[in-house]
Coordinates of C-alpha atoms (C1' of nucleotides) in Angstrom, one line a residue:
Chain D
M1 CA 1.6 -14.4 4.1
A2 CA 4.9 -16.0 3.0
D3 CA 4.6 -17.9 0.0
T4 CA 3.6 -14.4 -2.3
K5 CA 6.7 -12.8 -3.2
R6 CA 5.7 -12.0 -6.6
S7 CA 9.7 -10.8 -7.6
G8 CA 12.8 -9.5 -5.4
C9 CA 12.5 -6.0 -6.0
P10 CA 12.7 -4.0 -2.5
I11 CA 9.6 -2.4 -3.4
N12 CA 7.8 -4.7 -4.4
L13 CA 8.9 -6.6 -0.8
T14 CA 8.2 -3.9 1.6
L15 CA 4.2 -3.6 -0.2
E16 CA 3.9 -7.4 0.3
V17 CA 4.3 -6.7 4.1
V18 CA 3.0 -3.2 4.7
G19 CA 1.2 -2.3 1.1
D20 CA -2.7 -2.8 2.4
K21 CA -4.8 -0.1 3.7
W22 CA -4.3 -1.6 7.6
S23 CA -1.0 -2.3 8.0
L24 CA 0.7 0.9 8.6
L25 CA -2.0 2.6 10.1
V26 CA -1.8 -0.1 13.5
I27 CA 1.7 1.0 13.0
R28 CA 1.3 4.8 13.2
D29 CA -1.1 4.3 15.9
M30 CA 1.7 2.4 18.1
M31 CA 3.8 5.1 17.2
F32 CA 2.0 8.3 17.2
G33 CA -0.7 6.7 19.7
N34 CA 1.6 4.7 21.8
R35 CA -1.4 1.9 21.7
R36 CA 0.0 -1.2 22.7
H37 CA -3.3 -3.5 23.6
F38 CA -5.0 -4.8 21.3
R39 CA -8.5 -2.9 22.6
E40 CA -7.0 0.1 22.1
L41 CA -5.5 -0.3 18.4
L42 CA -9.7 -1.4 18.0
T43 CA -11.5 1.2 19.6
K44 CA -9.1 4.9 19.6
S45 CA -8.1 4.6 15.4
D46 CA -10.1 6.9 13.8
E47 CA -10.7 4.8 11.2
G48 CA -12.5 2.1 12.9
I49 CA -10.6 -1.1 12.0
S50 CA -12.7 -4.4 12.6
S51 CA -11.3 -6.7 15.1
N52 CA -10.6 -9.9 12.2
I53 CA -8.5 -7.2 10.3
L54 CA -7.0 -6.1 13.1
A55 CA -6.2 -9.9 14.4
D56 CA -4.9 -10.7 11.2
R57 CA -2.7 -7.5 10.4
L58 CA -1.4 -8.5 14.0
K59 CA -0.3 -12.1 12.8
T60 CA 0.9 -10.6 10.0
L61 CA 3.2 -8.0 11.1
L62 CA 4.3 -10.9 13.9
G63 CA 5.5 -12.9 11.5
A64 CA 7.4 -10.3 9.3
G65 CA 9.6 -9.1 13.0
V66 CA 7.8 -5.6 12.6
I67 CA 6.1 -6.1 16.0
T68 CA 6.9 -8.0 18.7
R69 CA 4.0 -9.5 21.5
D70 CA 4.3 -9.9 25.1
D71 CA 2.0 -10.6 28.4
D72 CA 0.8 -8.1 30.1
P73 CA 1.9 -8.7 33.5
S74 CA -0.9 -6.3 35.0
H75 CA -3.3 -8.5 33.5
K76 CA -3.3 -12.2 32.5
Q77 CA -5.5 -11.6 28.7
K78 CA -3.5 -8.4 28.1
G79 CA -0.8 -8.6 25.3
I80 CA 1.4 -5.8 25.0
Y81 CA 2.5 -5.1 21.4
S82 CA 5.5 -3.8 20.4
L83 CA 7.8 -2.1 18.0
T84 CA 11.5 -4.2 16.8
E85 CA 13.9 -2.2 15.2
Q86 CA 12.8 -3.2 11.6
G87 CA 9.4 -1.7 12.5
V88 CA 11.1 1.1 14.3
E89 CA 12.7 1.8 10.8
L90 CA 9.3 2.2 9.0
L91 CA 8.8 5.9 10.3
P92 CA 10.9 7.3 7.5
I93 CA 8.3 5.8 5.5
L94 CA 5.3 7.2 7.4
A95 CA 6.8 10.2 7.5
Q96 CA 7.2 10.6 3.9
M97 CA 3.7 9.7 3.4
A98 CA 2.6 12.5 6.2
G99 CA 4.5 14.9 4.0
W100 CA 3.0 14.0 0.8
G101 CA -0.5 13.6 2.5
Y102 CA -0.6 16.7 4.1
K103 CA 0.5 18.9 0.9
Y104 CA -1.4 17.1 -1.6
L105 CA -4.8 16.1 0.3
P106 CA -7.5 17.3 2.3
V107 CA -6.0 17.0 5.5
S108 CA -8.1 18.1 8.8
E109 CA -6.2 20.6 10.5
E110 CA -5.8 18.7 13.7
L111 CA -4.5 15.9 11.9
G112 CA -1.8 17.3 9.6
I113 CA 0.0 19.4 12.5
R114 CA 1.8 16.6 13.4
A115 CA 2.7 15.9 9.6
R116 CA 3.4 19.1 9.7
L117 CA 5.8 19.1 12.0
L118 CA 7.5 16.2 10.9
K119 CA 8.1 17.6 7.4
E120 CA 9.8 20.6 9.0
G121 CA 11.5 18.6 11.4
G122 CA 13.2 16.5 8.4
P123 CA 15.2 13.4 9.0
K124 CA 16.9 14.6 12.1
M125 CA 13.7 15.2 14.0
W126 CA 12.6 11.6 12.4
A127 CA 16.4 10.4 14.1
E128 CA 15.0 11.5 17.5
F129 CA 12.1 10.2 17.6
M130 CA 12.8 6.8 16.4
D131 CA 15.3 6.5 19.4
E132 CA 12.1 7.7 21.6
L133 CA 10.8 4.7 19.9
R134 CA 13.4 2.6 20.7
E135 CA 13.8 3.6 24.0
T136 CA 9.5 2.9 24.8
H137 CA 9.3 -0.4 23.0
L138 CA 12.3 -1.7 23.2
G139 CA 14.0 -0.9 26.7
V140 CA 16.6 0.7 25.2
K141 CA 17.9 3.4 26.8
R142 CA 19.8 6.9 26.1
R143 CA 20.8 10.4 27.0
K144 CA 17.9 12.9 27.7
K145 CA 18.1 15.7 26.1
A146 CA 17.2 19.1 27.4
G147 CA 13.8 20.2 26.5
P148 CA 11.0 18.6 25.3
S149 CA 11.5 15.3 23.3
A150 CA 10.3 15.5 19.4
G151 CA 7.2 13.2 20.6
E152 CA 6.2 15.6 23.5
R153 CA 6.7 18.3 20.9
L154 CA 4.1 16.3 18.4
Q155 CA 1.9 15.5 21.2
A156 CA 1.9 18.8 22.5
A157 CA 1.2 20.4 19.0
Y158 CA -1.1 18.0 18.8
E159 CA -3.1 18.7 22.0
C160 CA -2.8 22.4 20.8
V161 CA -5.1 22.4 18.0
I162 CA -7.3 20.2 19.7
A163 CA -7.8 23.1 22.5
K164 CA -8.1 25.6 20.0
K165 CA -11.2 24.1 18.7
Chain S
M1 CA -12.6 6.2 -4.9
A2 CA -13.4 9.4 -3.7
D3 CA -16.2 8.8 -1.1
T4 CA -13.7 6.8 1.6
K5 CA -12.1 9.0 3.5
R6 CA -12.2 7.2 6.7
S7 CA -10.4 9.8 8.1
G8 CA -8.7 13.2 7.5
C9 CA -5.1 12.2 8.7
P10 CA -2.5 12.1 6.3
I11 CA -0.8 8.3 6.1
N12 CA -4.8 7.8 5.9
L13 CA -5.5 9.7 2.8
T14 CA -2.3 9.1 1.0
L15 CA -2.9 5.0 1.6
E16 CA -6.1 5.9 0.6
V17 CA -4.7 6.7 -2.9
V18 CA -1.7 4.3 -3.0
G19 CA -2.4 2.2 -0.2
D20 CA -2.4 -0.7 -2.1
K21 CA -0.4 -3.5 -4.0
W22 CA -0.2 -2.1 -7.3
S23 CA -0.3 1.5 -7.3
L24 CA 3.0 2.4 -5.9
L25 CA 4.5 -0.7 -8.4
V26 CA 3.3 1.0 -11.8
I27 CA 4.7 4.0 -10.2
R28 CA 7.7 2.3 -9.8
D29 CA 8.0 1.3 -13.2
M30 CA 7.1 4.6 -14.7
M31 CA 10.2 6.2 -12.8
F32 CA 13.0 3.6 -13.2
G33 CA 12.3 1.8 -15.8
N34 CA 10.5 4.7 -18.1
R35 CA 7.0 3.1 -19.3
R36 CA 5.2 5.3 -20.5
H37 CA 2.4 3.2 -22.6
F38 CA -0.3 0.6 -21.4
R39 CA 1.7 -2.2 -23.1
E40 CA 4.9 -1.5 -21.4
L41 CA 3.4 -1.4 -17.8
L42 CA 1.6 -4.3 -18.7
T43 CA 4.5 -7.0 -20.3
K44 CA 7.5 -5.3 -19.0
S45 CA 7.1 -5.9 -14.8
D46 CA 8.7 -8.6 -12.9
E47 CA 5.3 -9.3 -11.3
G48 CA 2.6 -9.2 -14.5
I49 CA -0.4 -7.0 -13.3
S50 CA -3.6 -8.2 -15.2
S51 CA -5.1 -5.7 -18.0
N52 CA -7.9 -4.8 -16.0
I53 CA -6.4 -4.3 -12.8
L54 CA -4.1 -2.0 -14.7
A55 CA -6.6 -0.5 -16.3
D56 CA -7.9 0.4 -12.8
R57 CA -5.4 1.8 -11.3
L58 CA -4.2 3.9 -14.1
K59 CA -7.8 5.2 -14.1
T60 CA -7.5 6.0 -10.2
L61 CA -4.5 7.8 -10.0
L62 CA -5.4 10.0 -13.2
G63 CA -8.2 10.8 -10.7
A64 CA -6.2 11.5 -8.1
G65 CA -3.7 13.7 -10.3
V66 CA -0.8 11.6 -9.9
I67 CA -0.5 11.0 -13.6
T68 CA -1.5 12.8 -16.9
R69 CA -2.6 11.0 -20.1
D70 CA -1.8 12.7 -23.2
D71 CA -2.2 11.4 -27.1
D72 CA 0.9 9.1 -28.7
P73 CA 1.1 11.3 -32.3
S74 CA 3.0 8.6 -33.5
H75 CA -0.2 5.9 -33.0
K76 CA -3.6 6.4 -32.7
Q77 CA -4.4 4.5 -30.3
K78 CA -1.6 4.7 -28.1
G79 CA -1.1 6.8 -24.8
I80 CA 1.3 8.4 -23.4
Y81 CA 1.2 8.0 -19.0
S82 CA 3.8 10.7 -17.2
L83 CA 4.1 11.6 -13.5
T84 CA 2.9 15.1 -12.7
E85 CA 4.9 17.1 -9.7
Q86 CA 2.5 15.1 -7.6
G87 CA 3.5 11.7 -8.8
V88 CA 7.4 12.6 -9.3
E89 CA 7.4 13.3 -5.2
L90 CA 6.3 10.3 -4.8
L91 CA 9.5 9.1 -5.0
P92 CA 10.8 9.7 -1.6
I93 CA 8.7 7.4 0.0
L94 CA 9.8 4.9 -2.7
A95 CA 13.1 5.5 -1.9
Q96 CA 12.5 5.3 1.8
M97 CA 10.2 1.8 0.9
A98 CA 13.8 0.3 -1.5
G99 CA 16.0 1.3 1.5
W100 CA 13.7 -0.8 4.1
G101 CA 13.3 -4.1 1.8
Y102 CA 16.5 -3.5 1.3
K103 CA 18.1 -3.6 4.3
Y104 CA 15.2 -6.1 6.0
L105 CA 13.4 -8.7 2.8
P106 CA 14.8 -11.6 1.0
V107 CA 15.7 -8.7 -2.2
S108 CA 17.6 -10.1 -5.5
E109 CA 20.9 -8.6 -5.9
E110 CA 19.6 -7.2 -9.3
L111 CA 16.9 -5.6 -8.3
G112 CA 18.6 -4.5 -5.4
I113 CA 21.6 -2.3 -6.1
R114 CA 19.5 0.5 -7.1
A115 CA 17.8 0.7 -3.4
R116 CA 21.1 0.9 -2.4
L117 CA 22.3 3.7 -4.8
L118 CA 19.3 5.3 -3.8
K119 CA 20.0 5.0 -0.3
E120 CA 23.6 5.7 -0.3
G121 CA 22.9 9.3 -2.3
G122 CA 20.5 10.3 0.1
P123 CA 18.6 13.0 -0.1
K124 CA 20.2 14.8 -2.9
M125 CA 20.4 11.8 -4.8
W126 CA 17.0 12.2 -4.6
A127 CA 15.9 15.3 -5.3
E128 CA 18.8 15.3 -8.5
F129 CA 16.3 12.0 -9.5
M130 CA 13.0 14.1 -8.8
D131 CA 14.7 17.3 -10.8
E132 CA 14.9 14.1 -13.8
L133 CA 11.8 13.1 -13.9
R134 CA 10.3 16.5 -14.6
E135 CA 12.7 16.8 -17.2
T136 CA 11.1 13.2 -18.8
H137 CA 7.2 13.5 -17.6
L138 CA 6.7 17.7 -17.3
G139 CA 9.1 19.1 -19.9
V140 CA 10.8 21.4 -17.4
K141 CA 14.4 22.0 -18.6
R142 CA 17.0 21.7 -16.1
R143 CA 20.7 22.7 -16.3
K144 CA 23.1 20.0 -17.3
K145 CA 25.4 18.3 -14.8
A146 CA 28.6 17.2 -15.6
G147 CA 29.1 13.2 -16.0
P148 CA 26.6 10.8 -15.7
S149 CA 22.7 11.7 -14.6
A150 CA 21.3 10.6 -11.5
G151 CA 18.7 7.7 -13.3
E152 CA 22.0 7.4 -15.7
R153 CA 23.7 6.3 -13.0
L154 CA 20.8 3.8 -11.5
Q155 CA 20.9 2.1 -15.2
A156 CA 24.1 1.7 -15.6
A157 CA 24.6 0.1 -12.1
Y158 CA 21.5 -2.2 -12.9
E159 CA 22.8 -3.6 -16.3
C160 CA 26.2 -4.1 -14.7
V161 CA 24.9 -6.7 -12.1
I162 CA 22.7 -8.0 -14.9
A163 CA 25.8 -8.5 -17.3
K164 CA 28.0 -10.3 -14.6
K165 CA 25.4 -12.7 -14.1
Chain C
dC1 C1' -5.7 -5.3 -50.6
dT2 C1' -5.3 -8.2 -47.5
dT3 C1' -4.3 -9.7 -43.4
dA4 C1' -0.9 -10.5 -39.6
dA5 C1' 0.1 -8.0 -35.4
dC6 C1' -0.4 -4.6 -32.1
dT7 C1' -2.8 -1.2 -29.4
dG8 C1' -5.8 -0.2 -25.4
dA9 C1' -8.5 -1.8 -23.0
dT10 C1' -13.7 -4.7 -21.8
dT11 C1' -16.1 -8.7 -20.5
dG12 C1' -16.5 -13.0 -18.0
dT13 C1' -15.8 -15.8 -14.2
dA14 C1' -13.6 -18.1 -10.2
dT15 C1' -11.2 -16.9 -6.0
dT16 C1' -9.5 -14.1 -2.5
dT17 C1' -9.9 -10.6 0.5
dT18 C1' -12.5 -7.4 3.5
dG19 C1' -16.5 -5.4 6.3
dC20 C1' -19.7 -6.0 9.9
dA21 C1' -21.9 -7.7 13.6
dA22 C1' -22.5 -11.2 16.7
dC23 C1' -20.1 -14.3 19.6
dT24 C1' -16.8 -17.2 22.7
dG25 C1' -14.2 -18.7 26.6
dG26 C1' -11.8 -16.7 30.1
dT27 C1' -10.2 -12.1 33.9
dT28 C1' -11.1 -8.2 36.6
dG29 C1' -13.1 -5.2 39.6
dT30 C1' -17.2 -4.3 42.1
Chain P
dA1 C1' -22.3 -12.9 42.0
dC2 C1' -22.5 -10.3 38.3
dA3 C1' -20.9 -6.7 35.0
dA4 C1' -17.7 -4.9 32.6
dC5 C1' -13.3 -6.2 30.2
dC6 C1' -10.3 -8.8 27.4
dA7 C1' -7.9 -11.0 23.3
dG8 C1' -9.5 -12.4 19.9
dT9 C1' -12.7 -16.3 16.3
dT10 C1' -16.7 -17.0 13.9
dG11 C1' -20.3 -16.8 9.8
dC12 C1' -21.7 -14.4 6.1
dA13 C1' -22.8 -11.1 2.3
dA14 C1' -20.3 -7.9 -0.3
dA15 C1' -15.8 -5.8 -2.8
dA16 C1' -11.9 -7.0 -4.4
dT17 C1' -8.4 -9.5 -7.6
dA18 C1' -6.2 -12.7 -10.8
dC19 C1' -7.2 -15.1 -15.0
dA20 C1' -7.9 -15.9 -19.3
dA21 C1' -10.4 -15.1 -23.2
dT22 C1' -12.6 -10.8 -26.1
dC23 C1' -13.1 -6.5 -28.4
dA24 C1' -12.6 -2.7 -32.2
dG25 C1' -9.4 0.7 -34.3
dT26 C1' -4.6 0.5 -36.2
dT27 C1' -0.3 0.1 -38.0
dA28 C1' 3.2 -2.3 -40.9
dA29 C1' 4.6 -6.2 -44.0
dG30 C1' 3.7 -8.9 -48.4

DNA sequence: CTTAACTGATTGTATTTTGCAACTGGTTGT
DNA sequence: ACAACCAGTTGCAAAATACAATCAGTTAAG
């Protein structure tokens, strides 16, 4: 996974880390679905990743410094996967992808609502959500703001659409 | 290429179109390298794509509506590939990827300069460059601004770094 | 006119990656 | 003691990829 490097182009190098059909979905589930354990990532995703692929991607992302793994004190076998700062900063890429997909592809209503809010919120909202991720995944304290956080707004909107069905 | 659709998530759907190691590199070369013919895309990229893979990706991108193909009047066999509006709007994704790669990965100096400028220029510069792409690929006239365009600035900076070596 | 170089691809084959299901060794709750 | 749960691993078939050779039509030079 390291001896590739087809070129020193930043876009190419980024693609060599997350340029496959699964890595960014794993990151997405960690960010928006707050999946932190292997089983959660394996079973609670809409796409149904295989366990061997998931294991492989988690290894690759660990090696690339995008996520970390810690033991879960509540269960000797469980591991807790967390985003690093480098991982948190993948959010703008995901947000742009979500916006593009929302605009041009047959997105389902319940899964598109987050994309719409992220697009409307713009980079300011992304920054707020990234701060929230830093708190959740890196333990970085942050100043509480009034009203619901970016993550809470996304989650609330999602549940609202689900409830209407 | 259409019967997939693992889920209606916008990020997933986007990944099903451009979520492989080559598609976005082809788009990158069309945007930043102004490659418009098969041969140019095949031989003038740093990564060295295979001809069968390139043919396959061009088909997929055509089918997805990201690019179009026209006959070149100067040569009966040549085709000219152009970005659609949908393709032009992939730029922010590429820009974010370039920024992330530039920050965290071992980018070469000559290939990183564009990423730096794109990052410093921000969404405003992206919009300017996208307008330029609309003119080049879609024939949309645009008002000339004073001074070098975004694309010219990127190109000049790249050549400047090359010249220094 | 002949011919060499160039055009956008296609074909064949070896290698690598992926998808799927079953399975492993261990932990936890009842 | 036992079933459910945990994070993965293994084996195998299918698909995608890489690489080189090839193809037929086009163009430009001699």
